[in-house]
């Protein structure tokens, strides 16, 4: 292989070798960015300057210890994307085999198979107080995978939970703390993944439950854990999109009196002109009767007819209606707001989708998936 002692960025794919050790580019130590795809090996270089790693479709024997040994040579990694890592069931590492990555800020796990997360994540250690964002795009997971994710420090300390709903359940979930975050896409591809919804999160102060307004209406009581408010008893702020108002009303009504949330800030986001006036009027009145604070209804300026309809609802005179240029999004910790070559800012990932009267969708649904996955370093 070429001897390039000053090389700082490299992309390699479909390369094969029988050598046990591969000293990349003459054992250079200058690499800062590395993209490996469909290789049968991992570099043996000591890479103290490597901060960005994109590794997908590793084709060697699936030994977790070999993967950890490679990471150990890269102690200053800050941004790591791992995708489709093992082609077969991995050989687990021992309990004492781990790697310290004290500068890691962003970890993305993409299209890992059932059991892969629990084989990898417990062996990667970072200081508990650093800002770290983890993004998981799961094809399937088991209980152990979910349990490992739930032990992640950002979930244990999260104060905001965001659920983007589809008919069969959440299409994504985000857990945000003051400094960190976990974003999980397609969390319920397997039945075992439902454990992600069942952990008590007593420190959560606000819940966002939003939908895709281009999809059929959701029977939310069937799609979201009916005990969600019991599991998150400290919730004081509730934000829902207007298409989910009936389901949220049912969830709260069916909560036992001692677990019914004490909501002091309740916001309804109008993200589509396709809502039933009578249903909104009835649900708002019912929620107020149950002791909920009077909601604030937020309507984007791209939905003028919806604003007029809301204002004409005589039963919600005491409800404040606000017009905004864009619907609000959850407050993001700084590390989630940062953009890198391996991942976008989370603004588009957690923003409520809004279908305007001209038919456009903001943010564009396809764009969200495109933003959330990068396949190579630029």
Tab-separated table of C-alpha atoms in Angstrom:
chain	number	residue	atom	x	y	z
A	1	UNK	CA	0.000	0.000	0.000
A	2	UNK	CA	1.195	3.542	-0.664
A	3	UNK	CA	3.404	5.286	1.875
A	4	UNK	CA	1.636	8.585	2.620
A	5	UNK	CA	2.880	9.871	5.971
A	6	UNK	CA	0.973	13.186	5.810
A	7	UNK	CA	-2.396	11.890	4.599
A	8	UNK	CA	-5.318	13.320	6.601
A	9	UNK	CA	-8.432	11.784	4.977
A	10	UNK	CA	-9.061	8.487	3.205
A	11	UNK	CA	-11.976	6.469	1.797
A	12	UNK	CA	-11.454	2.764	1.082
A	13	UNK	CA	-13.997	0.176	-0.052
A	14	UNK	CA	-14.066	-3.377	-1.383
A	15	UNK	CA	-10.437	-3.993	-0.410
A	16	UNK	CA	-9.286	-7.472	0.564
A	17	UNK	CA	-6.133	-8.825	2.187
A	18	UNK	CA	-5.006	-11.954	3.983
A	19	UNK	CA	-2.505	-10.075	6.128
A	20	UNK	CA	-3.122	-10.213	9.878
A	21	UNK	CA	-2.027	-6.592	10.298
A	22	UNK	CA	-2.531	-3.788	7.831
A	23	UNK	CA	-0.448	-0.689	8.434
A	24	UNK	CA	-2.509	1.801	6.465
A	25	UNK	CA	-0.478	4.033	4.112
A	26	UNK	CA	2.840	3.058	5.649
A	27	UNK	CA	1.551	3.171	9.246
A	28	UNK	CA	0.820	6.854	8.946
A	29	UNK	CA	-0.338	8.525	12.166
A	30	UNK	CA	-1.648	11.680	10.477
A	31	UNK	CA	-5.158	10.489	9.519
A	32	UNK	CA	-8.022	12.645	10.793
A	33	UNK	CA	-10.936	11.185	8.815
A	34	UNK	CA	-11.364	7.590	7.690
A	35	UNK	CA	-14.162	5.894	5.729
A	36	UNK	CA	-14.021	2.080	5.425
A	37	UNK	CA	-16.690	0.154	3.491
A	38	UNK	CA	-16.802	-3.549	2.629
A	39	UNK	CA	-13.268	-4.280	3.836
A	40	UNK	CA	-12.045	-7.582	5.277
A	41	UNK	CA	-9.590	-5.885	7.627
A	42	UNK	CA	-9.166	-2.989	10.023
A	43	UNK	CA	-6.055	-0.791	10.174
A	44	UNK	CA	-3.394	-1.567	12.761
A	45	UNK	CA	-2.079	1.999	12.716
A	46	UNK	CA	-1.895	4.030	15.881
A	47	UNK	CA	-4.122	6.963	14.893
A	48	UNK	CA	-3.936	9.624	17.610
A	49	UNK	CA	-5.318	12.349	15.309
A	50	UNK	CA	-8.279	10.393	13.913
A	51	UNK	CA	-11.489	12.149	14.980
A	52	UNK	CA	-14.035	10.953	12.375
A	53	UNK	CA	-14.681	7.300	11.552
A	54	UNK	CA	-17.245	5.873	9.128
A	55	UNK	CA	-17.221	2.053	9.168
A	56	UNK	CA	-19.807	-0.055	7.351
A	57	UNK	CA	-20.140	-3.632	6.118
A	58	UNK	CA	-17.003	-5.034	7.702
A	59	UNK	CA	-16.444	-8.423	6.066
A	60	UNK	CA	-13.938	-10.066	8.434
A	61	UNK	CA	-14.736	-12.714	11.053
A	62	UNK	CA	-17.273	-11.013	13.358
A	63	UNK	CA	-15.082	-10.722	16.441
A	64	UNK	CA	-16.046	-7.867	18.740
A	65	UNK	CA	-12.590	-7.976	20.354
A	66	UNK	CA	-10.925	-7.215	16.986
A	67	UNK	CA	-13.229	-4.250	16.493
A	68	UNK	CA	-12.437	-2.960	19.996
A	69	UNK	CA	-8.700	-3.407	19.388
A	70	UNK	CA	-9.017	-1.166	16.332
A	71	UNK	CA	-10.913	1.509	18.277
A	72	UNK	CA	-8.246	1.374	20.971
A	73	UNK	CA	-5.754	2.618	18.367
A	74	UNK	CA	-7.941	5.705	17.846
A	75	UNK	CA	-8.218	7.242	21.335
A	76	UNK	CA	-9.383	10.685	20.198
A	77	UNK	CA	-12.390	9.713	18.113
A	78	UNK	CA	-15.143	12.319	18.362
A	79	UNK	CA	-17.587	11.321	15.610
A	80	UNK	CA	-18.271	7.639	14.844
A	81	UNK	CA	-20.728	6.065	12.383
A	82	UNK	CA	-21.033	2.252	12.475
A	83	UNK	CA	-23.322	0.520	9.981
A	84	UNK	CA	-24.122	-3.123	9.173
A	85	UNK	CA	-20.989	-4.088	11.042
A	86	UNK	CA	-21.276	-7.870	11.245
A	87	UNK	CA	-22.354	-10.282	8.510
A	88	UNK	CA	-23.013	-13.082	11.013
A	89	UNK	CA	-23.655	-13.500	14.735
A	90	UNK	CA	-20.697	-11.782	16.419
A	91	UNK	CA	-18.298	-13.460	18.804
A	92	UNK	CA	-18.769	-11.477	22.052
A	93	UNK	CA	-15.881	-9.794	23.812
A	94	UNK	CA	-15.052	-10.622	27.411
A	95	UNK	CA	-16.489	-8.493	30.209
A	96	UNK	CA	-13.059	-6.954	30.841
A	97	UNK	CA	-12.479	-5.980	27.205
A	98	UNK	CA	-13.449	-2.362	26.663
A	99	UNK	CA	-12.182	0.786	24.993
A	100	UNK	CA	-12.035	4.292	26.449
A	101	UNK	CA	-13.107	7.080	24.085
A	102	UNK	CA	-12.956	10.184	26.283
A	103	UNK	CA	-13.555	12.654	23.419
A	104	UNK	CA	-16.506	10.934	21.758
A	105	UNK	CA	-19.332	13.384	21.013
A	106	UNK	CA	-21.461	11.632	18.404
A	107	UNK	CA	-22.132	7.905	17.965
A	108	UNK	CA	-24.381	6.627	15.161
A	109	UNK	CA	-25.425	2.972	14.939
A	110	UNK	CA	-27.087	2.113	11.641
A	111	UNK	CA	-28.848	-1.074	10.486
A	112	UNK	CA	-27.338	-3.304	13.138
A	113	UNK	CA	-28.842	-6.751	13.540
A	114	UNK	CA	-30.543	-8.238	16.558
A	115	UNK	CA	-28.029	-8.564	19.396
A	116	UNK	CA	-25.321	-6.383	17.831
A	117	UNK	CA	-26.006	-3.340	20.012
A	118	UNK	CA	-25.668	-5.316	23.236
A	119	UNK	CA	-22.420	-6.837	21.921
A	120	UNK	CA	-20.843	-3.470	21.127
A	121	UNK	CA	-22.183	-0.627	23.252
A	122	UNK	CA	-21.279	-1.905	26.761
A	123	UNK	CA	-17.623	-2.120	25.689
A	124	UNK	CA	-17.351	1.539	24.623
A	125	UNK	CA	-16.777	3.805	27.604
A	126	UNK	CA	-16.979	7.561	27.782
A	127	UNK	CA	-16.966	9.921	30.769
A	128	UNK	CA	-20.561	10.154	32.066
A	129	UNK	CA	-20.601	13.955	32.093
A	130	UNK	CA	-19.530	14.641	28.495
A	131	UNK	CA	-22.009	15.882	25.876
A	132	UNK	CA	-22.687	12.804	23.746
A	133	UNK	CA	-25.420	12.205	21.190
A	134	UNK	CA	-26.341	8.704	20.032
A	135	UNK	CA	-28.432	7.972	16.939
A	136	UNK	CA	-29.790	4.457	16.375
A	137	UNK	CA	-31.430	3.262	13.142
A	138	UNK	CA	-32.501	-0.259	14.043
A	139	UNK	CA	-33.553	-3.066	11.733
A	140	UNK	CA	-34.410	-5.192	14.760
A	141	UNK	CA	-33.422	-5.494	18.387
A	142	UNK	CA	-33.955	-7.791	21.325
A	143	UNK	CA	-34.609	-7.089	24.998
A	144	UNK	CA	-30.906	-6.981	25.769
A	145	UNK	CA	-30.258	-4.409	23.026
A	146	UNK	CA	-33.066	-2.233	24.356
A	147	UNK	CA	-31.849	-2.592	27.953
A	148	UNK	CA	-28.349	-1.481	26.932
A	149	UNK	CA	-29.753	1.607	25.203
A	150	UNK	CA	-31.893	2.411	28.239
A	151	UNK	CA	-28.777	2.418	30.436
A	152	UNK	CA	-27.245	5.125	28.283
A	153	UNK	CA	-26.608	8.179	30.462
A	154	UNK	CA	-28.560	10.555	28.209
A	155	UNK	CA	-31.739	8.523	28.763
A	156	UNK	CA	-31.165	8.170	32.492
A	157	UNK	CA	-30.924	11.959	32.791
A	158	UNK	CA	-33.361	13.007	30.052
A	159	UNK	CA	-35.886	15.736	30.785
A	160	UNK	CA	-37.688	15.736	27.414
A	161	UNK	CA	-39.191	12.807	25.488
A	162	UNK	CA	-40.311	13.171	21.868
A	163	UNK	CA	-42.465	10.545	20.120
A	164	UNK	CA	-43.193	10.790	16.405
A	165	UNK	CA	-46.165	8.531	15.773
A	166	UNK	CA	-47.311	6.349	12.904
A	167	UNK	CA	-50.260	3.957	12.841
A	168	UNK	CA	-48.393	0.992	14.334
A	169	UNK	CA	-46.502	2.985	16.956
A	170	UNK	CA	-43.657	5.479	17.276
A	171	UNK	CA	-41.624	5.839	14.079
A	172	UNK	CA	-38.946	7.595	16.108
A	173	UNK	CA	-38.218	8.516	19.697
A	174	UNK	CA	-35.843	11.118	21.089
A	175	UNK	CA	-34.721	11.518	24.683
A	176	UNK	CA	-33.038	14.827	25.513
A	177	UNK	CA	-31.125	15.884	28.606
A	178	UNK	CA	-29.418	19.203	29.281
A	179	UNK	CA	-26.203	18.052	27.588
A	180	UNK	CA	-26.922	14.861	25.633
A	181	UNK	CA	-29.482	12.992	23.570
A	182	UNK	CA	-30.550	9.644	22.169
A	183	UNK	CA	-32.508	9.408	18.905
A	184	UNK	CA	-33.960	6.046	17.869
A	185	UNK	CA	-35.590	5.515	14.479
A	186	UNK	CA	-37.909	2.555	13.746
A	187	UNK	CA	-37.813	1.472	17.417
A	188	UNK	CA	-40.644	-1.044	17.173
A	189	UNK	CA	-39.538	-3.094	14.183
A	190	UNK	CA	-39.467	-6.023	16.626
A	191	UNK	CA	-41.927	-6.720	19.414
A	192	UNK	CA	-39.104	-6.803	21.945
A	193	UNK	CA	-38.286	-3.205	21.104
A	194	UNK	CA	-41.404	-2.137	22.988
A	195	UNK	CA	-39.298	-2.291	26.153
A	196	UNK	CA	-38.016	1.120	25.071
A	197	UNK	CA	-41.418	2.520	26.028
A	198	UNK	CA	-41.737	0.743	29.352
A	199	UNK	CA	-38.931	2.129	31.509
A	200	UNK	CA	-39.928	4.581	34.263
A	201	UNK	CA	-38.445	7.993	33.492
A	202	UNK	CA	-39.227	9.989	36.593
A	203	UNK	CA	-37.141	12.990	35.601
A	204	UNK	CA	-38.975	13.755	32.325
A	205	UNK	CA	-40.603	17.179	32.541
A	206	UNK	CA	-42.066	17.488	29.045
A	207	UNK	CA	-43.483	15.126	26.429
A	208	UNK	CA	-43.946	15.847	22.742
A	209	UNK	CA	-46.324	13.521	20.859
A	210	UNK	CA	-46.437	14.423	17.169
A	211	UNK	CA	-47.696	12.733	14.021
A	212	UNK	CA	-47.184	12.654	10.285
A	213	UNK	CA	-50.221	14.542	8.933
A	214	UNK	CA	-50.062	12.702	5.601
A	215	UNK	CA	-50.855	9.348	7.251
A	216	UNK	CA	-54.266	8.041	8.423
A	217	UNK	CA	-55.506	9.074	11.850
A	218	UNK	CA	-53.959	7.119	14.717
A	219	UNK	CA	-55.741	5.278	17.500
A	220	UNK	CA	-53.136	6.565	19.923
A	221	UNK	CA	-54.264	4.423	22.817
A	222	UNK	CA	-53.220	1.372	20.819
A	223	UNK	CA	-50.009	2.888	19.492
A	224	UNK	CA	-48.473	4.304	22.682
A	225	UNK	CA	-48.001	2.808	26.120
A	226	UNK	CA	-51.246	3.545	28.033
A	227	UNK	CA	-49.184	3.872	31.224
A	228	UNK	CA	-46.938	6.546	29.778
A	229	UNK	CA	-47.979	9.169	32.329
A	230	UNK	CA	-47.493	6.760	35.214
A	231	UNK	CA	-43.988	6.081	33.949
A	232	UNK	CA	-43.283	9.807	33.636
A	233	UNK	CA	-45.023	11.314	36.685
A	234	UNK	CA	-43.028	14.569	36.688
A	235	UNK	CA	-44.358	15.728	33.305
A	236	UNK	CA	-45.571	19.324	33.436
A	237	UNK	CA	-45.497	20.298	29.758
A	238	UNK	CA	-47.403	18.406	27.078
A	239	UNK	CA	-47.160	19.226	23.360
A	240	UNK	CA	-49.338	17.351	20.843
A	241	UNK	CA	-50.231	17.793	17.195
A	242	UNK	CA	-53.875	18.392	16.458
A	243	UNK	CA	-54.462	15.033	14.774
A	244	UNK	CA	-53.573	13.256	18.026
A	245	UNK	CA	-55.783	15.324	20.323
A	246	UNK	CA	-58.472	12.624	20.587
A	247	UNK	CA	-55.954	9.901	21.414
A	248	UNK	CA	-54.169	12.017	24.011
A	249	UNK	CA	-57.497	12.928	25.590
A	250	UNK	CA	-58.336	9.220	25.885
A	251	UNK	CA	-54.928	8.443	27.387
A	252	UNK	CA	-55.366	11.085	30.064
A	253	UNK	CA	-58.998	10.174	30.752
A	254	UNK	CA	-58.055	6.515	31.200
A	255	UNK	CA	-55.204	7.311	33.571
A	256	UNK	CA	-55.962	6.606	37.197
A	257	UNK	CA	-56.544	9.770	39.214
A	258	UNK	CA	-53.328	9.256	41.168
A	259	UNK	CA	-51.265	8.966	37.967
A	260	UNK	CA	-53.019	11.645	35.917
A	261	UNK	CA	-50.386	14.215	34.914
A	262	UNK	CA	-50.336	17.669	36.493
A	263	UNK	CA	-49.916	19.605	33.269
A	264	UNK	CA	-49.157	23.300	33.698
A	265	UNK	CA	-48.278	23.961	30.038
A	266	UNK	CA	-50.378	22.357	27.316
A	267	UNK	CA	-49.807	23.168	23.640
A	268	UNK	CA	-51.674	21.962	20.559
A	269	UNK	CA	-49.770	22.313	17.284
A	270	UNK	CA	-51.933	22.699	14.191
A	271	UNK	CA	-49.855	20.872	11.579
A	272	UNK	CA	-52.576	20.204	9.005
A	273	UNK	CA	-55.814	21.771	7.754
A	274	UNK	CA	-57.402	18.296	7.876
A	275	UNK	CA	-58.890	18.217	11.369
A	276	UNK	CA	-62.430	17.855	12.684
A	277	UNK	CA	-63.687	21.039	14.333
A	278	UNK	CA	-66.175	19.233	16.579
A	279	UNK	CA	-63.543	16.750	17.732
A	280	UNK	CA	-61.084	19.486	18.675
A	281	UNK	CA	-63.789	21.473	20.466
A	282	UNK	CA	-64.988	18.440	22.447
A	283	UNK	CA	-61.491	17.265	23.402
A	284	UNK	CA	-60.322	20.681	24.566
A	285	UNK	CA	-63.428	21.062	26.730
A	286	UNK	CA	-62.944	17.566	28.150
A	287	UNK	CA	-59.286	18.183	29.000
A	288	UNK	CA	-60.105	21.426	30.775
A	289	UNK	CA	-62.794	19.627	32.790
A	290	UNK	CA	-60.174	17.066	33.851
A	291	UNK	CA	-58.059	19.844	35.335
A	292	UNK	CA	-55.637	20.439	32.475
A	293	UNK	CA	-54.416	23.956	31.973
A	294	UNK	CA	-56.066	25.862	29.150
A	295	UNK	CA	-54.159	24.936	25.989
A	296	UNK	CA	-52.229	27.251	23.749
A	297	UNK	CA	-53.062	26.466	20.126
A	298	UNK	CA	-50.219	27.290	17.742
A	299	UNK	CA	-50.992	27.720	14.040
A	300	UNK	CA	-48.357	28.349	11.343
A	301	UNK	CA	-48.968	31.273	9.015
A	302	UNK	CA	-49.139	28.807	6.090
A	303	UNK	CA	-52.530	27.604	7.405
A	304	UNK	CA	-54.719	30.756	7.353
A	305	UNK	CA	-58.025	28.899	6.963
A	306	UNK	CA	-57.196	26.680	9.945
A	307	UNK	CA	-56.570	29.767	12.021
A	308	UNK	CA	-59.992	31.144	11.121
A	309	UNK	CA	-61.706	27.857	11.988
A	310	UNK	CA	-59.998	27.655	15.373
A	311	UNK	CA	-60.934	31.252	16.170
A	312	UNK	CA	-64.588	30.500	15.368
A	313	UNK	CA	-64.854	27.675	17.918
A	314	UNK	CA	-67.101	29.190	20.558
A	315	UNK	CA	-66.216	26.677	23.284
A	316	UNK	CA	-62.548	27.592	23.416
A	317	UNK	CA	-62.864	31.307	24.067
A	318	UNK	CA	-60.438	31.056	26.979
A	319	UNK	CA	-57.854	29.254	24.879
A	320	UNK	CA	-54.983	31.306	23.524
A	321	UNK	CA	-54.343	30.982	19.786
A	322	UNK	CA	-50.970	32.035	18.426
A	323	UNK	CA	-49.825	32.393	14.833
A	324	UNK	CA	-46.208	31.478	14.158
A	325	UNK	CA	-43.946	31.324	11.128
A	326	UNK	CA	-42.901	27.780	12.031
A	327	UNK	CA	-44.073	25.292	14.609
A	328	UNK	CA	-41.820	25.093	17.667
A	329	UNK	CA	-39.386	22.235	18.201
A	330	UNK	CA	-37.996	20.846	21.463
A	331	UNK	CA	-35.032	22.674	22.938
A	332	UNK	CA	-31.920	20.794	21.860
A	333	UNK	CA	-28.694	20.471	23.842
A	334	UNK	CA	-25.740	22.019	22.032
A	335	UNK	CA	-24.289	18.687	20.924
A	336	UNK	CA	-27.585	17.809	19.185
A	337	UNK	CA	-27.635	21.141	17.373
A	338	UNK	CA	-24.204	20.639	15.838
A	339	UNK	CA	-23.822	19.493	12.236
A	340	UNK	CA	-20.991	17.221	11.146
A	341	UNK	CA	-19.995	15.249	8.070
A	342	UNK	CA	-21.436	12.121	9.681
A	343	UNK	CA	-24.678	13.523	11.001
A	344	UNK	CA	-27.014	16.512	10.816
A	345	UNK	CA	-28.342	18.786	13.464
A	346	UNK	CA	-31.342	17.155	15.083
A	347	UNK	CA	-33.565	20.112	14.235
A	348	UNK	CA	-35.121	18.293	11.266
A	349	UNK	CA	-35.210	14.958	13.096
A	350	UNK	CA	-37.426	16.092	15.968
A	351	UNK	CA	-39.354	18.938	14.313
A	352	UNK	CA	-43.115	18.302	13.997
A	353	UNK	CA	-44.129	17.658	10.395
A	354	UNK	CA	-46.559	20.224	9.005
A	355	UNK	CA	-48.751	19.866	5.898
A	356	UNK	CA	-49.523	23.335	4.575
A	357	UNK	CA	-52.612	24.297	2.612
A	358	UNK	CA	-50.615	24.224	-0.630
A	359	UNK	CA	-49.888	20.544	0.027
A	360	UNK	CA	-46.195	20.895	0.867
A	361	UNK	CA	-44.756	19.131	3.896
A	362	UNK	CA	-42.386	20.954	6.258
A	363	UNK	CA	-39.835	19.641	7.004
A	364	UNK	CA	-39.930	17.436	3.921
A	365	UNK	CA	-40.406	13.829	5.058
A	366	UNK	CA	-37.927	12.318	2.598
A	367	UNK	CA	-35.423	14.980	3.538
A	368	UNK	CA	-35.515	13.896	7.177
A	369	UNK	CA	-34.426	10.371	6.341
A	370	UNK	CA	-31.791	11.717	3.955
A	371	UNK	CA	-30.434	14.028	6.627
A	372	UNK	CA	-30.395	11.356	9.272
A	373	UNK	CA	-28.104	8.978	7.385
A	374	UNK	CA	-24.803	9.689	5.674
A	375	UNK	CA	-23.065	6.889	3.817
A	376	UNK	CA	-19.599	8.338	3.315
A	377	UNK	CA	-17.401	11.172	4.410
A	378	UNK	CA	-17.472	14.177	2.133
